[in-house]
Structure formats: structure tokens, C-alpha cells
mmCIF file as Biopython writes it, N, C-alpha, C and O atoms, coordinates in Angstrom:
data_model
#
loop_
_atom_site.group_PDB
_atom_site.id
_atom_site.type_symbol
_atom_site.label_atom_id
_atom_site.label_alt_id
_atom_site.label_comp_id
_atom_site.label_asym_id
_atom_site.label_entity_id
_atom_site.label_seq_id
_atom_site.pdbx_PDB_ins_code
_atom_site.Cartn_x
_atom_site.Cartn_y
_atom_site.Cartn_z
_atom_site.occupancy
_atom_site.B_iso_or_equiv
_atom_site.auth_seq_id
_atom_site.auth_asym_id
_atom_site.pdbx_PDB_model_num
ATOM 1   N N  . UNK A ? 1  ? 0.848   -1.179 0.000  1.0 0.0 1  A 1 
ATOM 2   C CA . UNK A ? 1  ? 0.000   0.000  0.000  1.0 0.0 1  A 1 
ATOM 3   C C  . UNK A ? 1  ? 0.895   1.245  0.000  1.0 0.0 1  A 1 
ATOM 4   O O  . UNK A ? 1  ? 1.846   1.481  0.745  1.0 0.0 1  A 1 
ATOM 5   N N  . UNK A ? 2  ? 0.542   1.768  -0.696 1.0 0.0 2  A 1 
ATOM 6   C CA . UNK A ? 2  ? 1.303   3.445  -0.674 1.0 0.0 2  A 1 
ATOM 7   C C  . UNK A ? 2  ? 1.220   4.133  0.523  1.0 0.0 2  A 1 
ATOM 8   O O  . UNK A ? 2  ? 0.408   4.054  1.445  1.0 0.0 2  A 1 
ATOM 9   N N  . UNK A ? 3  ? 2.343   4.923  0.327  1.0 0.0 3  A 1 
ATOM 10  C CA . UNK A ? 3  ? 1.874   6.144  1.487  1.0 0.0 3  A 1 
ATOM 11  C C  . UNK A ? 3  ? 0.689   7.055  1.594  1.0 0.0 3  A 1 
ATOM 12  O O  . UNK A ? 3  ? -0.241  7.303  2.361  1.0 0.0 3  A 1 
ATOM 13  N N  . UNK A ? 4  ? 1.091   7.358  0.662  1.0 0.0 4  A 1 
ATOM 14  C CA . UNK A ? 4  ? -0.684  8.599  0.571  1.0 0.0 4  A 1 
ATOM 15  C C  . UNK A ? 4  ? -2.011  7.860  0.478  1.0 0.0 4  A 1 
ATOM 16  O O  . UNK A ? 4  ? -3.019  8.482  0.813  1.0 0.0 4  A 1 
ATOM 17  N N  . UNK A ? 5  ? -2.115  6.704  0.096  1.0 0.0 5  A 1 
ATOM 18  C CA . UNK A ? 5  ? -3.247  6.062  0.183  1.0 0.0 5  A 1 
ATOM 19  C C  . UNK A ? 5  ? -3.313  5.483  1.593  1.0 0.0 5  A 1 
ATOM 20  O O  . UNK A ? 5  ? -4.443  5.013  1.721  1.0 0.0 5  A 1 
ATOM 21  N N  . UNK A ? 6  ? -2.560  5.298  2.774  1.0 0.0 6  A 1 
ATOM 22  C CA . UNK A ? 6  ? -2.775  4.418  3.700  1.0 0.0 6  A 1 
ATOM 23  C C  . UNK A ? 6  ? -2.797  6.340  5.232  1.0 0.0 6  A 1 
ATOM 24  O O  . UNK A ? 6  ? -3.352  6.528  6.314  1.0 0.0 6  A 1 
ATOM 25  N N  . UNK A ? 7  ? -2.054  7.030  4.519  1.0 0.0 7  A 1 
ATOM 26  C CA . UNK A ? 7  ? -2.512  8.389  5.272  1.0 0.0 7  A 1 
ATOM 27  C C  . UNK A ? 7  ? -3.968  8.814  4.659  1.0 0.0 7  A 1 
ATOM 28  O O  . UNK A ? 7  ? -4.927  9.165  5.347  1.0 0.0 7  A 1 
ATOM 29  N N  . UNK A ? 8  ? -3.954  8.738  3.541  1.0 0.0 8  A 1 
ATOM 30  C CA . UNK A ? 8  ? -5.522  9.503  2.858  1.0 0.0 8  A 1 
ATOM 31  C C  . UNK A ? 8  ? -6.666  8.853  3.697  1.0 0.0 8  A 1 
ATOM 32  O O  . UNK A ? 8  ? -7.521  9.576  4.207  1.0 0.0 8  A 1 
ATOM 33  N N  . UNK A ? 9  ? -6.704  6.917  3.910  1.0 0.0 9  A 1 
ATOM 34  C CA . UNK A ? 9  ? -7.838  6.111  4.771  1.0 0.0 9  A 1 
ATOM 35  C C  . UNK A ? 9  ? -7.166  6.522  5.863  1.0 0.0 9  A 1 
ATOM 36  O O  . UNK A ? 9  ? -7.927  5.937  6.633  1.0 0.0 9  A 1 
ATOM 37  N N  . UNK A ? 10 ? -6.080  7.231  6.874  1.0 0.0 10 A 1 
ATOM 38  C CA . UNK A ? 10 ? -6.220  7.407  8.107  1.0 0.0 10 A 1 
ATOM 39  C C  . UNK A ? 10 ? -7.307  8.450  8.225  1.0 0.0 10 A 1 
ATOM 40  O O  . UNK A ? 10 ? -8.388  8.415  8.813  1.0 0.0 10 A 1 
ATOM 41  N N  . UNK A ? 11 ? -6.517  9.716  7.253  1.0 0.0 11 A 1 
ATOM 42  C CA . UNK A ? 11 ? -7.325  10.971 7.509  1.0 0.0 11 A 1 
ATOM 43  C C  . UNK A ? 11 ? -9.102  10.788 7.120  1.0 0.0 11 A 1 
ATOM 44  O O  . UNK A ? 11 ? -9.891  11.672 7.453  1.0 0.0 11 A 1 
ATOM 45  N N  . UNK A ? 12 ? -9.431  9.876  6.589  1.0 0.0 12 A 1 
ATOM 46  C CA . UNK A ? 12 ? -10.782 9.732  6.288  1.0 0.0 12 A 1 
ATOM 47  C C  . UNK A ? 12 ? -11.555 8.988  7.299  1.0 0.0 12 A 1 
ATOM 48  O O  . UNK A ? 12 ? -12.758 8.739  7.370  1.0 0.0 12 A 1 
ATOM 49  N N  . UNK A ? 13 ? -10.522 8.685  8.089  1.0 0.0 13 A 1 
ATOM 50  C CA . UNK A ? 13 ? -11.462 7.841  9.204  1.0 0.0 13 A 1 
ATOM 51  C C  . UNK A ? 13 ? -11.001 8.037  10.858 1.0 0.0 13 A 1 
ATOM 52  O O  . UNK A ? 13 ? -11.752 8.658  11.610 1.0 0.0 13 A 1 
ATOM 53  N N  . UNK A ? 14 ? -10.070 7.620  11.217 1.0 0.0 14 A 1 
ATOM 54  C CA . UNK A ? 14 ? -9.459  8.229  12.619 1.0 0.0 14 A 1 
ATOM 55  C C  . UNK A ? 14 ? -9.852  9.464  12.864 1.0 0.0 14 A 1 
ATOM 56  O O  . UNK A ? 14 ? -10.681 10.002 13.597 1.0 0.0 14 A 1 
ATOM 57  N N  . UNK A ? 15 ? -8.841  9.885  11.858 1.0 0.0 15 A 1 
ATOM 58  C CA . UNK A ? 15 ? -8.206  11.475 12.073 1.0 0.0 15 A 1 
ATOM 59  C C  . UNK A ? 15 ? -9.834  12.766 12.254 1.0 0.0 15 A 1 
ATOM 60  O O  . UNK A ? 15 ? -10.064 13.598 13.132 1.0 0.0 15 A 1 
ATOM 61  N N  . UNK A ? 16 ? -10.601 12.403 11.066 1.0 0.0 16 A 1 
ATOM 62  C CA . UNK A ? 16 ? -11.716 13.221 11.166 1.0 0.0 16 A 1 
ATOM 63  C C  . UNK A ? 16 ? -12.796 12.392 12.154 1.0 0.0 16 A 1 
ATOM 64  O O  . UNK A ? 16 ? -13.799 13.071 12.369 1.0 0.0 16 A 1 
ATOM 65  N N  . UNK A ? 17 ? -12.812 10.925 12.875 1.0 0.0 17 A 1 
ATOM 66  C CA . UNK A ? 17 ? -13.082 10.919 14.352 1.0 0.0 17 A 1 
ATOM 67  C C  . UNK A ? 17 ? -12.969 11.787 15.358 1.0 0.0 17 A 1 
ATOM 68  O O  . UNK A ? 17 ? -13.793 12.256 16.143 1.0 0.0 17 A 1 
ATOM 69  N N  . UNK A ? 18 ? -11.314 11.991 15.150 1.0 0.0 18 A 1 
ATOM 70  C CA . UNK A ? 18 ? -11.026 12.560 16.600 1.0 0.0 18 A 1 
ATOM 71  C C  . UNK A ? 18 ? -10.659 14.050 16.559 1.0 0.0 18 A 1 
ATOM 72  O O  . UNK A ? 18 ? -10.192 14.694 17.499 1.0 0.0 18 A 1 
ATOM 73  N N  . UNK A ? 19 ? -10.967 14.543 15.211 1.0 0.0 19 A 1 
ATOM 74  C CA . UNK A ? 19 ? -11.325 15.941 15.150 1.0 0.0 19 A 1 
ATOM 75  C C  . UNK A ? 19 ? -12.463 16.302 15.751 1.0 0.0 19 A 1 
ATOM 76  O O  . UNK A ? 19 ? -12.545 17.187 16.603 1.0 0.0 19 A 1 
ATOM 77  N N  . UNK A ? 20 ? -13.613 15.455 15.216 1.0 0.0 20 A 1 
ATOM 78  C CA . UNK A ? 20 ? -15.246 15.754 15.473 1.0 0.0 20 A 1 
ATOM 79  C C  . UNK A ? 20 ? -15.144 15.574 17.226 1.0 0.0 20 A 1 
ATOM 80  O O  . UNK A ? 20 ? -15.291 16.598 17.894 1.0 0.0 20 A 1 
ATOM 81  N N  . UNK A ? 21 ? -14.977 14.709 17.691 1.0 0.0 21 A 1 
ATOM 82  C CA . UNK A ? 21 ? -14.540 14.276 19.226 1.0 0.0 21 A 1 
ATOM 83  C C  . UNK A ? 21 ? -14.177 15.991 20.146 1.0 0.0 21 A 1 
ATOM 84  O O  . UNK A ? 21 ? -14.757 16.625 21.028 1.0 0.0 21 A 1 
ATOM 85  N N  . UNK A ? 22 ? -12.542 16.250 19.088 1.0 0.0 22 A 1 
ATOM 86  C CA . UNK A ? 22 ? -11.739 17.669 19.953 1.0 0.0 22 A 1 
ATOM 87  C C  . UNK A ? 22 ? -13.312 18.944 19.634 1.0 0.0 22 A 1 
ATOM 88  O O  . UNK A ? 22 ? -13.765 19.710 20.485 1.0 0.0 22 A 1 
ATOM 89  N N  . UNK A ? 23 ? -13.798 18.792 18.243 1.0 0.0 23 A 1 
ATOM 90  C CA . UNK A ? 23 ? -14.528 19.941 18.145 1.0 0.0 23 A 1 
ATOM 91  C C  . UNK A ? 23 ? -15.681 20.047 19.131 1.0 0.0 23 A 1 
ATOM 92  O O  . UNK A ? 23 ? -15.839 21.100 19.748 1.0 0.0 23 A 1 
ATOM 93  N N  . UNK A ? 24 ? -16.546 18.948 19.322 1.0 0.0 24 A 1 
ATOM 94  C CA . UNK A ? 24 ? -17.356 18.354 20.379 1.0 0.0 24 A 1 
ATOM 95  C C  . UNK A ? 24 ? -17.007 18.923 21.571 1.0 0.0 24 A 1 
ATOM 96  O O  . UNK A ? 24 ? -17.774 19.653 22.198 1.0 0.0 24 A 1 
ATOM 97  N N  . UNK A ? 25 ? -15.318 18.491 22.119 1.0 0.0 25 A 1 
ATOM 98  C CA . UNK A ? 25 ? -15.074 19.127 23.524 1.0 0.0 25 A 1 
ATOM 99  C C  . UNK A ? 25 ? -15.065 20.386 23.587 1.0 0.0 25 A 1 
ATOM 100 O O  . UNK A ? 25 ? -15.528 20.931 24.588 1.0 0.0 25 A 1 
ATOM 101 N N  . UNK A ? 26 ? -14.573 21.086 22.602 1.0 0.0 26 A 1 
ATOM 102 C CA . UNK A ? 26 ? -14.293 22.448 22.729 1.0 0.0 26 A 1 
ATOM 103 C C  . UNK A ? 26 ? -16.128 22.777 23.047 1.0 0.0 26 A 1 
ATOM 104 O O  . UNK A ? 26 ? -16.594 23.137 24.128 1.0 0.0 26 A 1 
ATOM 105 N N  . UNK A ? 27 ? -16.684 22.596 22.134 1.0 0.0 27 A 1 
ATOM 106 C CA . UNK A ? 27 ? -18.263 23.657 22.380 1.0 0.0 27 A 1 
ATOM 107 C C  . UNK A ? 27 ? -18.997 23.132 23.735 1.0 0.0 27 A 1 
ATOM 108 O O  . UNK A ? 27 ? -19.876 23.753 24.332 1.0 0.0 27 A 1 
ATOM 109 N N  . UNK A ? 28 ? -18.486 21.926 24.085 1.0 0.0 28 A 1 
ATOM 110 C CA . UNK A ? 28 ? -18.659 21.697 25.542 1.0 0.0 28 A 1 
ATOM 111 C C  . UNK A ? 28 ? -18.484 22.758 26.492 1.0 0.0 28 A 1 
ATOM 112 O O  . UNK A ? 28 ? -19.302 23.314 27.226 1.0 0.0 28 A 1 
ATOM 113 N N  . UNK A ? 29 ? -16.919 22.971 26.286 1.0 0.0 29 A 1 
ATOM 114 C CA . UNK A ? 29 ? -16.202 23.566 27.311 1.0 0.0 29 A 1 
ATOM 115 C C  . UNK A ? 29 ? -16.619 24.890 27.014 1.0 0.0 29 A 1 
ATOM 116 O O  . UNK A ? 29 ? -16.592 25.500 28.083 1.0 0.0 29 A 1 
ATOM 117 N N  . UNK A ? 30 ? -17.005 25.668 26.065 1.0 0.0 30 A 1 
ATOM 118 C CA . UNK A ? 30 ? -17.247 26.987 25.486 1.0 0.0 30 A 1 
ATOM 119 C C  . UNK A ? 30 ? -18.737 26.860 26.663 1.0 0.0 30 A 1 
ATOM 120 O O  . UNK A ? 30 ? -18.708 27.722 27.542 1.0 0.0 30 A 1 
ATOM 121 N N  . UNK A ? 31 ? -19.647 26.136 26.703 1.0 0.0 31 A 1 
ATOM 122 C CA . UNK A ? 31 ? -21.126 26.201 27.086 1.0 0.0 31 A 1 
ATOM 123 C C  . UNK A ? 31 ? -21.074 25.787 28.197 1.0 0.0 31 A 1 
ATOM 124 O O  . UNK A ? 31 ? -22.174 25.898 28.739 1.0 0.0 31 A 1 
ATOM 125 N N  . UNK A ? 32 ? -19.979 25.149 29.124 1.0 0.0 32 A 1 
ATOM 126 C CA . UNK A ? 32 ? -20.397 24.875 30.448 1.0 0.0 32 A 1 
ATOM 127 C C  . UNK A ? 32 ? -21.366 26.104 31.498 1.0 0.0 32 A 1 
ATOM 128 O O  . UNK A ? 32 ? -21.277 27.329 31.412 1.0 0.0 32 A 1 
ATOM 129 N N  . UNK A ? 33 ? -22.271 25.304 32.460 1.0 0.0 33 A 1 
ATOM 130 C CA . UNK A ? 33 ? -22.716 26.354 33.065 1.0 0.0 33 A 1 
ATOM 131 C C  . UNK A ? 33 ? -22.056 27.294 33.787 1.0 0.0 33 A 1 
ATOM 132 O O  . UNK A ? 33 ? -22.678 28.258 34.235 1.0 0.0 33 A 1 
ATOM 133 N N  . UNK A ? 34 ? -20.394 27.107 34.048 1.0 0.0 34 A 1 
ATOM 134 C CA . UNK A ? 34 ? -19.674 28.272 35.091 1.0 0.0 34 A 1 
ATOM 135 C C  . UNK A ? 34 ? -19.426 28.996 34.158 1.0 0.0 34 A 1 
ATOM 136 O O  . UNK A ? 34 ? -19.321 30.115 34.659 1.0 0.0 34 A 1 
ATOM 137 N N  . UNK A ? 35 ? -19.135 29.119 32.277 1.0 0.0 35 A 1 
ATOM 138 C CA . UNK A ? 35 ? -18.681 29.776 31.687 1.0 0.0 35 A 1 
ATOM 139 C C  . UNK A ? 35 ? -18.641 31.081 31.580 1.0 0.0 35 A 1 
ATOM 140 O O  . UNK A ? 35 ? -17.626 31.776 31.535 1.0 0.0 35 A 1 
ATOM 141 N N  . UNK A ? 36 ? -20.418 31.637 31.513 1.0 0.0 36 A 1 
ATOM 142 C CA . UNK A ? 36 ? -21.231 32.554 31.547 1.0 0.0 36 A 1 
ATOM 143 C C  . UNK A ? 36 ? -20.565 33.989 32.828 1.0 0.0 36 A 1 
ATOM 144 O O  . UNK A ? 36 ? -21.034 35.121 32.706 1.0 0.0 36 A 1 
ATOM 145 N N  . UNK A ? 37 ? -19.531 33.704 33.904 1.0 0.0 37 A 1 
ATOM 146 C CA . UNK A ? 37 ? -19.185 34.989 34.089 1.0 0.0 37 A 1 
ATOM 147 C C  . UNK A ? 37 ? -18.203 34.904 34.529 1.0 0.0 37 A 1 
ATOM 148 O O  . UNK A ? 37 ? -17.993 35.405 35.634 1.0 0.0 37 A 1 
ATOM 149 N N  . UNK A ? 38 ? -17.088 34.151 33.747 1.0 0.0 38 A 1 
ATOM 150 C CA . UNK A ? 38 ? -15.663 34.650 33.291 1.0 0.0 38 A 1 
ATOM 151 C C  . UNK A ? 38 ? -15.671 35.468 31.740 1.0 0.0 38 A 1 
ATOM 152 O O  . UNK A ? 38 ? -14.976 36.430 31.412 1.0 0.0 38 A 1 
ATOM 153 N N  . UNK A ? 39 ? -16.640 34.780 30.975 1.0 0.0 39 A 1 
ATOM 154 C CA . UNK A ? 39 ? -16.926 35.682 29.338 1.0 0.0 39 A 1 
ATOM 155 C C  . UNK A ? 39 ? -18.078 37.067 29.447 1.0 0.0 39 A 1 
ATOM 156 O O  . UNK A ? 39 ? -18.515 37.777 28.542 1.0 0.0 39 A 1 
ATOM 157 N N  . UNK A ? 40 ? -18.303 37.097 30.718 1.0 0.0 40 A 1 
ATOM 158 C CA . UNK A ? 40 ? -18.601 38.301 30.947 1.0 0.0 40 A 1 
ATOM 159 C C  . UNK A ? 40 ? -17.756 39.586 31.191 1.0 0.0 40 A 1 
ATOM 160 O O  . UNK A ? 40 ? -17.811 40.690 30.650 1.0 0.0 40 A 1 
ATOM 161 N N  . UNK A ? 41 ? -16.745 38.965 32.435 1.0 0.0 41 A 1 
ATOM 162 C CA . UNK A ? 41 ? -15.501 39.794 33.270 1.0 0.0 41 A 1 
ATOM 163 C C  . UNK A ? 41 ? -14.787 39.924 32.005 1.0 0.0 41 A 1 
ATOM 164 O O  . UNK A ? 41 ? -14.351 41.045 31.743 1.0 0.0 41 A 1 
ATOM 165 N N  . UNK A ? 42 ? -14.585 38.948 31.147 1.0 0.0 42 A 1 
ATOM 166 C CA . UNK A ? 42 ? -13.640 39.281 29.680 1.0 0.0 42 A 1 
ATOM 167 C C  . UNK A ? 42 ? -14.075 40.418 28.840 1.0 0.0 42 A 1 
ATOM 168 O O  . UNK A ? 42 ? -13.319 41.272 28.377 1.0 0.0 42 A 1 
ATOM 169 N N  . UNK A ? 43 ? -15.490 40.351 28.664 1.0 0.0 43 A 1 
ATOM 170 C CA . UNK A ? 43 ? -15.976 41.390 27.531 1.0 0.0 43 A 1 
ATOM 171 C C  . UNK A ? 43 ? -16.075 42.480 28.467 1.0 0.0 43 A 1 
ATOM 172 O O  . UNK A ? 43 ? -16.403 43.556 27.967 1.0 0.0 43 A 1 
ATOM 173 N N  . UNK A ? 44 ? -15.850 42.451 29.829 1.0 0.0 44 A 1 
ATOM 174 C CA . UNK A ? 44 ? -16.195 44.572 30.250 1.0 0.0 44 A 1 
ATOM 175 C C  . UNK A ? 44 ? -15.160 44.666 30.573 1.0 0.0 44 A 1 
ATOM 176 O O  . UNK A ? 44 ? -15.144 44.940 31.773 1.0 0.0 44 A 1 
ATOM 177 N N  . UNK A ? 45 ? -13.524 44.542 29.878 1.0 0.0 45 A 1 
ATOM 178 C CA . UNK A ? 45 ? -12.544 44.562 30.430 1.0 0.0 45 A 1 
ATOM 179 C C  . UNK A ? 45 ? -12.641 46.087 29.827 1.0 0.0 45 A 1 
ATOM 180 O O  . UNK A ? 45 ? -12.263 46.794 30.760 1.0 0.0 45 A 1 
ATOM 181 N N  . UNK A ? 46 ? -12.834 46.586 29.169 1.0 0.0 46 A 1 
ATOM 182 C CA . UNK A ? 46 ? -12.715 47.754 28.721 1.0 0.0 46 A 1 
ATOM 183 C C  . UNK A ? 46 ? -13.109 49.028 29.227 1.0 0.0 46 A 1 
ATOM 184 O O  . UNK A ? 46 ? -12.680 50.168 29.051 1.0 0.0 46 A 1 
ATOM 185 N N  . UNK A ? 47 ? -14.363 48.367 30.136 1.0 0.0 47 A 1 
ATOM 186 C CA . UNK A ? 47 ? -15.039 49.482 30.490 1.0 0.0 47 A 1 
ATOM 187 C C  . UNK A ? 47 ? -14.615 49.222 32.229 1.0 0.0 47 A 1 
ATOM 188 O O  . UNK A ? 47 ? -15.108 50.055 32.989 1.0 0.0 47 A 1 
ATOM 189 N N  . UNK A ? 48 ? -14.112 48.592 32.598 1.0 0.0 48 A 1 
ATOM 190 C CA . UNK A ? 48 ? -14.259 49.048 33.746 1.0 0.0 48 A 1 
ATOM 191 C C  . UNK A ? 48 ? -13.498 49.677 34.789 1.0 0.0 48 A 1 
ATOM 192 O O  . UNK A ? 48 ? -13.731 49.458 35.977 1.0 0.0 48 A 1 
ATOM 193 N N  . UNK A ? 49 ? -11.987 50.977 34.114 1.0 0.0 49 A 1 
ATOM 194 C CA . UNK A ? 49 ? -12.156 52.012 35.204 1.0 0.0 49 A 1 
ATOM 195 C C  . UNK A ? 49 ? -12.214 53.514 33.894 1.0 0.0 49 A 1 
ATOM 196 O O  . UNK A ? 49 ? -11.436 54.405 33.553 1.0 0.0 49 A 1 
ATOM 197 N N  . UNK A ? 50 ? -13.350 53.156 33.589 1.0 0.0 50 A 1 
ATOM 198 C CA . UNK A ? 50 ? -13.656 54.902 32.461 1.0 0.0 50 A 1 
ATOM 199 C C  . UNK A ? 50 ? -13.474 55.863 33.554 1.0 0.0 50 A 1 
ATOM 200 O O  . UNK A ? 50 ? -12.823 56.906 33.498 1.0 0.0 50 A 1 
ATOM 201 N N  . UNK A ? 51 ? -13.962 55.509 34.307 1.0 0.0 51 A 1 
ATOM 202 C CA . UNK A ? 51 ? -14.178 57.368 35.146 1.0 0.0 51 A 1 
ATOM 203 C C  . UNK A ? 51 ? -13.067 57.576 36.284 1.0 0.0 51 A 1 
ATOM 204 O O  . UNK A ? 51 ? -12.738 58.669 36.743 1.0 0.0 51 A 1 
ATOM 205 N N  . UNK A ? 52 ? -12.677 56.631 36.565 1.0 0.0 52 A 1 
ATOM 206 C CA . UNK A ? 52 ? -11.499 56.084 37.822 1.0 0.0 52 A 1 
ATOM 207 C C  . UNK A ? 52 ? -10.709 55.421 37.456 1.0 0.0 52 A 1 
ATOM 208 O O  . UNK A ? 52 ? -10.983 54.382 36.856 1.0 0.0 52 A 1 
ATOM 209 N N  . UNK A ? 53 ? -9.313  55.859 37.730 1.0 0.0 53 A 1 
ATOM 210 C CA . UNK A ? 53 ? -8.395  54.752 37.804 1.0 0.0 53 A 1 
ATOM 211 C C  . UNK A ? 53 ? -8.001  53.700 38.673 1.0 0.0 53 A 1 
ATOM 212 O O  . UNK A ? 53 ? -8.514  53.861 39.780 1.0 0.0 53 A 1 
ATOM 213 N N  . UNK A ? 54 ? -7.397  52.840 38.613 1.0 0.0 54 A 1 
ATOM 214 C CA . UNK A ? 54 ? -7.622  51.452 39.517 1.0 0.0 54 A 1 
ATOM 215 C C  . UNK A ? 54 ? -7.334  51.746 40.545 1.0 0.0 54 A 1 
ATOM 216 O O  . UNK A ? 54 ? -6.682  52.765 40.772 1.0 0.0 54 A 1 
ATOM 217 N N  . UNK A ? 55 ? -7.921  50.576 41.855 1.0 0.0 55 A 1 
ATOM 218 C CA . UNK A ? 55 ? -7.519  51.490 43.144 1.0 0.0 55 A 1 
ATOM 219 C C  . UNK A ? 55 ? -6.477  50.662 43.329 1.0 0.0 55 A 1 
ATOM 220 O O  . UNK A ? 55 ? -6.222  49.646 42.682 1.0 0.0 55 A 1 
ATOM 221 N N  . UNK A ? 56 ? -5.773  51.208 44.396 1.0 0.0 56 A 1 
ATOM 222 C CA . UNK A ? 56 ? -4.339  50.763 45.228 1.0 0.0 56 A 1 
ATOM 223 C C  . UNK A ? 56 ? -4.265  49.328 45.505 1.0 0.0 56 A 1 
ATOM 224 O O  . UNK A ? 56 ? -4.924  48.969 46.481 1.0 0.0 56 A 1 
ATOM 225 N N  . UNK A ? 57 ? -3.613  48.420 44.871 1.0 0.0 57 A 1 
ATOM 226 C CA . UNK A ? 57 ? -3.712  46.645 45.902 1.0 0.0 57 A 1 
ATOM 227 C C  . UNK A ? 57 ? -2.652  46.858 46.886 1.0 0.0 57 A 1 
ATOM 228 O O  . UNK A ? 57 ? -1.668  47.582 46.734 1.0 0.0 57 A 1 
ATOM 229 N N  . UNK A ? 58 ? -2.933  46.198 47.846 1.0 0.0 58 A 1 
ATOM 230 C CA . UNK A ? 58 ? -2.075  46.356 48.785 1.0 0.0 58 A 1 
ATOM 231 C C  . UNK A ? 58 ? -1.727  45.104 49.010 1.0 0.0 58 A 1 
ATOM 232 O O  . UNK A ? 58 ? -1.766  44.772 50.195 1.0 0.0 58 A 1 
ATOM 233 N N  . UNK A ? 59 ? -1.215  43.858 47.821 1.0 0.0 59 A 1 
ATOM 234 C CA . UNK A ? 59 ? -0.225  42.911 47.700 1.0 0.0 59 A 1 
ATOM 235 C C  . UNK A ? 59 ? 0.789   43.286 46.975 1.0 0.0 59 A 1 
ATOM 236 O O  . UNK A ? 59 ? 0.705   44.166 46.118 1.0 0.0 59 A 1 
ATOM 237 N N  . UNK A ? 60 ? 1.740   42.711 47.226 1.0 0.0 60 A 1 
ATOM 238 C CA . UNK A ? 60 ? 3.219   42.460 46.774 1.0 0.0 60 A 1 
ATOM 239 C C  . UNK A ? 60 ? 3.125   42.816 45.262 1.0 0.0 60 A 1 
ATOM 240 O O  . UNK A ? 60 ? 2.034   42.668 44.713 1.0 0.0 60 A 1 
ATOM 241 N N  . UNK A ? 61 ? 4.590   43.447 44.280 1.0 0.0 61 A 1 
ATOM 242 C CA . UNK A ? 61 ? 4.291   43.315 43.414 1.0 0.0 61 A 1 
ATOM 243 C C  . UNK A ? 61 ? 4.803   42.126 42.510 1.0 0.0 61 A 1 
ATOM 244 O O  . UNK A ? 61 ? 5.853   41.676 42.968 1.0 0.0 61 A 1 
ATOM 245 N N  . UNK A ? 62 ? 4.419   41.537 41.466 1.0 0.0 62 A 1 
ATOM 246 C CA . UNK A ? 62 ? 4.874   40.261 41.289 1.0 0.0 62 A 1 
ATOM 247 C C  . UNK A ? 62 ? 6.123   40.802 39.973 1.0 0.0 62 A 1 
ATOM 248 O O  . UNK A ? 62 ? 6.068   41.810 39.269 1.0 0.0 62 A 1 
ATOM 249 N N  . UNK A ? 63 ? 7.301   39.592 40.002 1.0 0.0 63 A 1 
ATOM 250 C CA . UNK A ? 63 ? 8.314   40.093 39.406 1.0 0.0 63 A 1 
ATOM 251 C C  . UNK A ? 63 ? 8.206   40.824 37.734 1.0 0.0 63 A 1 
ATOM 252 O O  . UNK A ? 63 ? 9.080   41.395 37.081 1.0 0.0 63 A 1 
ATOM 253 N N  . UNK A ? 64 ? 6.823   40.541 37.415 1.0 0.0 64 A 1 
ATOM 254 C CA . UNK A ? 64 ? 6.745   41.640 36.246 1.0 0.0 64 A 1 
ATOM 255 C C  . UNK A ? 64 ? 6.152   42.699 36.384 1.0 0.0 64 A 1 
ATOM 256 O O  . UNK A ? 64 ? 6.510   43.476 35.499 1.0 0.0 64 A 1 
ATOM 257 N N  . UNK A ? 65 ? 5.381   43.154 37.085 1.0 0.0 65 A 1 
ATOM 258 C CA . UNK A ? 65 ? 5.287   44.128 37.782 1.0 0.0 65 A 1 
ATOM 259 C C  . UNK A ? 65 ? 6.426   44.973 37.880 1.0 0.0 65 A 1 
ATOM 260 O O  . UNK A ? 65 ? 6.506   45.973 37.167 1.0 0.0 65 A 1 
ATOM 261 N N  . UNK A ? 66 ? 7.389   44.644 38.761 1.0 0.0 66 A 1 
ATOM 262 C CA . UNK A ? 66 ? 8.241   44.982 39.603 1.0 0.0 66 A 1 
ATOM 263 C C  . UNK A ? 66 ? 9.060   45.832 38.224 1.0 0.0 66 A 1 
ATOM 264 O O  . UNK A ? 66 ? 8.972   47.055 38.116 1.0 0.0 66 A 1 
ATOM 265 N N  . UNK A ? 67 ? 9.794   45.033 37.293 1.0 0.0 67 A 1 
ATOM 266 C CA . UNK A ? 67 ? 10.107  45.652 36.186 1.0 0.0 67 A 1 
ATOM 267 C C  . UNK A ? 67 ? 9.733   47.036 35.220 1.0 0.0 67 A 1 
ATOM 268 O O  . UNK A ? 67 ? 10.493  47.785 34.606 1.0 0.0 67 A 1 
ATOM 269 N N  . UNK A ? 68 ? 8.262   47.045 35.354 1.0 0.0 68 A 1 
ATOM 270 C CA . UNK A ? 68 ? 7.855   47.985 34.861 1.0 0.0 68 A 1 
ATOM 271 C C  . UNK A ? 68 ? 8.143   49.527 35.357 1.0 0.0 68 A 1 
ATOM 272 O O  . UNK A ? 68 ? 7.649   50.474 34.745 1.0 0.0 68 A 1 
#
């Protein structure tokens, strides 16, 4: 059997298995019920110090921080 013919029946059968499988997990993991407000806190990253700037933390700064 050739090469490309014995990769061509992998990719026609395994391979697009365990694609459909990874694509499956992903929209899982996209729709879990905790999802809903970390993709919230993500989308108002923009808006949330318009009128104020951030207030003071009063932890340590971490070594990239520190650099800046």
C-alpha cells in the first residue's frame, strides 16, 4: 500500500473521528454552566475604570510588575 493512500484512509477515518470528538469538547467547554461569568468579566474589560483609575492593591508586586 502506498503512502498517501494508507494516510488519505487514516485521515478519512481516525483522524476526522477525533477531530469531530476535539470539536465536540471544545463547544462543551465553550457552554459549560460556570462559563457565563468569566466571558462576561472578559468582555467589560474595557469598560471598567472609564471614570477612575484602579484602586491601590495592597499585595506584593509580582516580578513583572516589579520591572515595569
Amino acid at each position: 500500500m502506498e503512502e498517501y493512500t494508507l494516510l488519505r484512509q487514516f485521515a478519512d477515518s481516525w483522524m476526522l473521528l477525533l477531530l469531530f470528538v476535539f470539536f465536540i469538547g471544545i463547544v462543551i467547554w465553550v457552554f459549560r454552566p460556570g462559563a457565563s461569568k468569566e466571558y462576561k468579566d472578559t468582555a467589560n474589560i474595557p469598560f471598567r475604570h472609564a471614570d477612575a483609575p484602579a484602586p491601590q492593591q495592597d499585595k506584593p508586586a509580582t516580578s513583572k510588575e516589579a520591572r515595569q
